[in-house]
Amino acid sequence: MITANEFENLTVFCEAYGNPQPAIQWSKAFTSINNGRMRSKNGLLSFRPLRVEDGGSYLCKATNLFGFIQTLMHINVQRPLGMYNKCKRR
């Protein structure tokens, strides 16, 4: 599990070896990975910036003509403390 703060930039890496070289894909249920803030390229998954809704489980899948392997990674996104103090009591 990776824990990071909201509004920070985050990049995670998935690496696989094989012959032929496997193609690597990142996915998250019901979410497009290449959506402007979130990019996947060459095994890197980048968030610019990270948001609370980006938290969750991500699947890294490496595929070549002999098959595939995959691994699951969880990203936990924390809000900065100041975000909770928007309302004040009178």
mmCIF file of C-alpha atoms in Angstrom, residues 10-15 24-26 33-34 38-48 60 73:
data_model
loop_
_atom_site.group_PDB
_atom_site.id
_atom_site.type_symbol
_atom_site.label_atom_id
_atom_site.label_comp_id
_atom_site.label_asym_id
_atom_site.label_seq_id
_atom_site.Cartn_x
_atom_site.Cartn_y
_atom_site.Cartn_z
ATOM 1 C CA LEU A 10 2.695 10.821 -7.306
ATOM 2 C CA THR A 11 4.366 8.365 -9.683
ATOM 3 C CA VAL A 12 4.449 4.598 -9.162
ATOM 4 C CA PHE A 13 6.334 2.059 -11.257
ATOM 5 C CA CYS A 14 5.498 -1.439 -12.434
ATOM 6 C CA GLU A 15 8.309 -3.495 -13.958
ATOM 7 C CA ILE A 24 2.469 -3.060 -19.328
ATOM 8 C CA GLN A 25 -1.006 -1.698 -18.666
ATOM 9 C CA TRP A 26 -2.448 -0.053 -15.546
ATOM 10 C CA ILE A 33 -6.274 5.909 -16.569
ATOM 11 C CA ASN A 34 -5.327 8.550 -19.171
ATOM 12 C CA MET A 38 -3.630 10.494 -14.444
ATOM 13 C CA ARG A 39 -1.250 9.039 -17.049
ATOM 14 C CA SER A 40 0.140 5.582 -17.766
ATOM 15 C CA LYS A 41 3.234 5.123 -19.932
ATOM 16 C CA ASN A 42 6.073 2.565 -19.999
ATOM 17 C CA GLY A 43 5.095 1.038 -16.661
ATOM 18 C CA LEU A 44 4.787 4.407 -14.906
ATOM 19 C CA LEU A 45 1.475 5.527 -13.425
ATOM 20 C CA SER A 46 1.495 9.260 -12.666
ATOM 21 C CA PHE A 47 -0.999 11.480 -10.863
ATOM 22 C CA ARG A 48 -0.624 15.265 -11.343
ATOM 23 C CA CYS A 60 -0.615 -3.640 -13.205
ATOM 24 C CA MET A 73 -1.480 -2.153 -5.590
#
